[in-house]
Short mmCIF file of C-alpha atoms and ligand atoms in Angstrom, two decimals:
data_model
loop_
_atom_site.label_atom_id
_atom_site.label_comp_id
_atom_site.label_asym_id
_atom_site.label_seq_id
_atom_site.Cartn_x
_atom_site.Cartn_y
_atom_site.Cartn_z
CA MET N 18 38.06 29.15 44.42
CA THR N 19 36.13 27.01 46.75
CA ARG N 20 38.60 24.82 48.34
CA VAL N 21 38.16 21.20 48.96
CA LYS N 22 37.85 20.12 52.90
CA THR N 23 40.49 17.52 53.29
CA ALA N 24 41.39 15.17 55.92
CA VAL N 25 45.01 13.49 56.47
CA LEU N 26 45.20 10.21 57.94
CA ILE N 27 48.49 9.35 59.62
CA SER N 28 50.05 6.82 62.22
CA GLY N 29 53.24 8.17 62.78
CA ARG N 30 55.49 11.20 62.84
CA GLY N 31 53.66 13.08 60.50
CA SER N 32 56.50 14.61 58.26
CA ASN N 33 54.25 14.36 55.00
CA MET N 34 51.25 15.66 56.98
CA MET N 35 53.22 18.87 58.11
CA ALA N 36 54.44 19.07 54.43
CA LEU N 37 50.69 19.19 53.31
CA LEU N 38 49.76 21.67 56.16
CA ASP N 39 52.36 23.91 55.16
CA ALA N 40 51.15 23.96 51.44
CA ALA N 41 47.32 24.20 52.36
CA LYS N 42 48.27 27.38 54.55
CA SER N 43 48.09 29.03 50.80
CA PRO N 44 45.00 30.31 49.72
CA ASP N 45 45.79 29.14 46.30
CA HIS N 46 46.20 25.54 47.15
CA PRO N 47 42.93 23.55 46.65
CA ALA N 48 42.85 21.63 49.73
CA GLU N 49 41.70 23.23 52.88
CA ILE N 50 42.91 20.83 55.54
CA THR N 51 40.66 20.58 58.71
CA LEU N 52 41.11 17.42 60.20
CA VAL N 53 43.70 14.88 60.96
CA ILE N 54 43.06 11.31 62.21
CA SER N 55 45.70 8.90 63.50
CA ASN N 56 44.80 5.20 64.32
CA ARG N 57 47.70 5.30 66.80
CA PRO N 58 47.25 7.53 70.04
CA GLU N 59 51.11 7.78 70.27
CA ALA N 60 51.65 9.06 66.59
CA LEU N 61 53.75 12.22 66.93
CA GLY N 62 51.72 14.10 64.14
CA LEU N 63 48.94 14.44 66.40
CA GLU N 64 50.61 16.63 68.78
CA LYS N 65 51.99 18.61 65.41
CA ALA N 66 48.82 19.18 64.29
CA ASP N 67 47.33 20.11 67.30
CA ALA N 68 50.11 22.79 67.46
CA ARG N 69 48.92 24.00 64.09
CA GLY N 70 45.29 24.74 65.40
CA ILE N 71 43.97 21.84 63.30
CA LYS N 72 41.74 19.54 64.76
CA ALA N 73 43.61 16.06 65.48
CA ILE N 74 41.83 12.85 66.76
CA CYS N 75 42.76 9.37 67.24
CA ILE N 76 40.27 6.39 66.33
CA ASP N 77 42.54 3.79 67.72
CA HIS N 78 42.10 0.40 65.56
CA ARG N 79 42.63 -1.70 68.62
CA ASP N 80 39.48 -0.69 70.29
CA PHE N 81 37.63 -2.33 67.72
CA ASP N 82 36.92 -5.94 67.41
CA THR N 83 36.94 -5.93 63.15
CA ARG N 84 38.72 -4.03 60.76
CA LYS N 85 34.74 -3.14 59.58
CA ASP N 86 33.88 -1.76 62.67
CA PHE N 87 37.04 0.56 63.01
CA GLU N 88 36.35 2.01 59.48
CA GLN N 89 32.75 2.69 60.49
CA GLU N 90 33.93 4.96 63.01
CA LEU N 91 36.51 6.46 60.64
CA HIS N 92 34.00 6.90 58.05
CA ALA N 93 31.60 8.61 60.59
CA ALA N 94 34.08 10.96 62.04
CA LEU N 95 34.92 12.25 58.40
CA ILE N 96 31.45 12.77 57.59
CA ALA N 97 30.84 14.48 60.96
CA HIS N 98 33.73 16.74 59.84
CA ASP N 99 32.26 17.31 56.54
CA ILE N 100 35.21 15.93 54.89
CA GLU N 101 35.30 15.64 51.20
CA PHE N 102 38.66 14.70 50.53
CA ILE N 103 41.31 12.11 52.25
CA ALA N 104 44.81 12.11 51.88
CA CYS N 105 46.69 9.41 53.64
CA ALA N 106 50.12 10.27 54.83
CA GLY N 107 52.03 7.32 56.58
CA PHE N 108 48.77 5.71 57.60
CA MET N 109 49.51 2.00 58.08
CA ARG N 110 46.18 0.62 58.04
CA VAL N 111 45.17 -1.42 55.33
CA LEU N 112 41.83 -0.34 54.21
CA THR N 113 39.03 -2.78 53.00
CA GLY N 114 36.92 -2.86 49.85
CA GLY N 115 33.82 -1.42 51.62
CA PHE N 116 35.66 1.37 53.05
CA VAL N 117 37.63 2.24 49.82
CA ALA N 118 34.29 1.91 47.68
CA LYS N 119 32.65 4.73 49.51
CA TRP N 120 35.81 7.25 49.20
CA GLU N 121 37.17 5.97 45.68
CA GLY N 122 38.28 8.77 43.66
CA ARG N 123 38.37 11.18 46.87
CA MET N 124 41.48 9.36 48.55
CA ILE N 125 44.96 9.35 47.69
CA ASN N 126 48.18 7.88 49.33
CA ILE N 127 51.70 8.46 49.46
CA HIS N 128 53.95 5.07 49.19
CA PRO N 129 57.88 5.09 48.95
CA SER N 130 58.71 3.31 46.14
CA LEU N 131 58.21 3.78 42.18
CA LEU N 132 54.98 2.12 42.25
CA PRO N 133 54.04 -0.59 40.81
CA LYS N 134 57.55 -1.70 42.35
CA TYR N 135 57.68 -2.56 46.04
CA LYS N 136 54.31 -2.52 47.25
CA GLY N 137 53.99 -3.18 51.04
CA LEU N 138 56.62 -2.75 53.48
CA HIS N 139 60.41 -2.43 53.66
CA THR N 140 60.85 -0.76 50.29
CA HIS N 141 64.06 0.82 50.57
CA ALA N 142 65.85 -2.49 51.76
CA ARG N 143 64.05 -4.52 48.76
CA ALA N 144 65.05 -1.83 46.46
CA ILE N 145 68.75 -2.17 47.47
CA GLU N 146 68.50 -5.71 47.94
CA ALA N 147 67.43 -6.22 44.09
CA GLY N 148 70.55 -4.16 42.84
CA ASP N 149 68.07 -1.31 41.78
CA THR N 150 70.16 1.90 40.58
CA GLU N 151 66.79 4.04 41.29
CA HIS N 152 64.26 4.32 43.73
CA GLY N 153 61.57 6.86 44.69
CA CYS N 154 58.06 7.56 45.93
CA SER N 155 54.46 7.98 44.34
CA VAL N 156 51.47 9.65 45.07
CA HIS N 157 48.46 7.28 43.85
CA TRP N 158 44.63 7.02 44.13
CA VAL N 159 43.72 4.59 46.84
CA ALA N 160 41.95 1.76 45.13
CA GLU N 161 41.14 -1.97 46.56
CA GLY N 162 44.40 -4.01 47.25
CA VAL N 163 47.69 -2.68 49.31
CA ASP N 164 49.28 0.56 47.42
CA THR N 165 47.30 0.14 44.09
CA GLY N 166 45.52 2.71 42.25
CA ALA N 167 46.39 4.95 39.44
CA VAL N 168 49.75 6.93 40.11
CA ILE N 169 49.26 10.88 40.23
CA ALA N 170 52.74 11.80 40.60
CA GLN N 171 56.16 10.04 41.39
CA ALA N 172 59.72 11.37 42.21
CA LYS N 173 63.13 9.47 41.33
CA ILE N 174 66.29 9.33 42.86
CA GLU N 175 69.49 7.43 42.24
CA ILE N 176 70.71 4.68 44.83
CA LEU N 177 74.02 5.26 45.88
CA PRO N 178 76.67 2.57 46.21
CA ASP N 179 77.14 3.14 49.90
CA ASP N 180 73.12 3.59 50.55
CA ASN N 181 71.51 1.73 53.50
CA PRO N 182 67.72 1.43 54.05
CA ASP N 183 68.21 4.56 56.37
CA THR N 184 70.08 6.69 54.09
CA LEU N 185 67.89 5.99 51.23
CA ALA N 186 64.77 6.76 53.45
CA ALA N 187 66.13 9.77 54.29
CA ARG N 188 66.71 11.05 50.66
CA ILE N 189 63.25 9.55 49.69
CA LEU N 190 61.62 11.48 52.37
CA VAL N 191 62.97 15.03 51.25
CA GLN N 192 61.29 14.28 47.64
CA GLU N 193 58.07 12.86 49.31
CA LEU N 194 57.86 16.32 51.28
CA ASP N 195 58.03 18.23 47.89
CA LEU N 196 55.87 15.62 45.80
CA TYR N 197 53.08 15.01 48.07
CA PRO N 198 51.54 18.78 48.49
CA ALA N 199 51.76 19.62 44.70
CA ALA N 200 50.16 15.91 43.84
CA LEU N 201 47.32 16.78 46.30
CA ALA N 202 46.62 19.64 44.31
CA LYS N 203 46.77 18.10 41.18
CA ALA N 204 44.46 15.36 42.40
CA ILE N 205 41.94 17.93 43.66
CA ARG N 206 42.16 19.84 40.49
CA ALA N 207 41.20 16.79 38.49
CA LEU N 208 37.97 16.27 40.40
CA SER N 209 36.40 19.20 38.64
C1 LIG D 29 56.53 7.73 54.66
O1 LIG D 29 57.82 7.61 53.77
C2 LIG D 29 55.45 7.46 53.71
O2 LIG D 29 55.60 7.53 52.40
C3 LIG D 29 55.27 5.97 54.32
O3 LIG D 29 55.23 6.13 55.56
C4 LIG D 29 56.34 7.17 55.99
C5 LIG D 29 55.54 8.11 56.92
O4 LIG D 29 56.24 9.30 57.29
N1 LIG D 29 54.01 5.30 54.03
C6 LIG D 29 54.11 4.17 53.39
O5 LIG D 29 54.95 3.39 53.77
C7 LIG D 29 52.50 3.62 53.29
N2 LIG D 29 52.48 2.42 52.56
P1 LIG D 29 55.84 10.41 58.16
O6 LIG D 29 54.49 10.02 59.05
O7 LIG D 29 57.03 11.07 58.60
O8 LIG D 29 55.23 11.06 56.84
#
């Protein structure tokens, strides 16, 4: 099996990234994760990837005058490392249509809500405030527009009466770590 050279884009602690790295250690997983890129130098995920021996670099978006300039550098780094597929994992930069067009069909994201509900930020608080009884996470293809694109897989849990955004986020994260490696495999297998 030819494995697909995959980059993980992060902005923070990198728990989803670690779940992907763990899963991709198996030769049966179709992703070969060879690169991690963060847009924030302080992202804990950078050290975690480095400790695993995975090439981990920062492209700090604050070093660029425009979103387009940042994305040009990001694209160049991906190409320089022969990347064929991108998994966004807590990558908190909105990508422009120009960048998305270059990677459409080869870029996925995980979002902590049952899309199409609660695109954007503060998803857990919004689900609780709305009185929802269930909440979850989604892995989806990245299309132009925030948290849009066809859903690949979702996991759902019950919202408990005494949940607050933190307790709910913690229980959803457990689901995310299970869902994302399987959804990445599914997305890559759908390519061929
Ligand atoms: C995860 O909960 C992920 O779903 C969310 O950020 C967290 C990152 O945690 N992503 C988004 O909100 C994207 N819109 P991690 O860095 O520990 O994986």
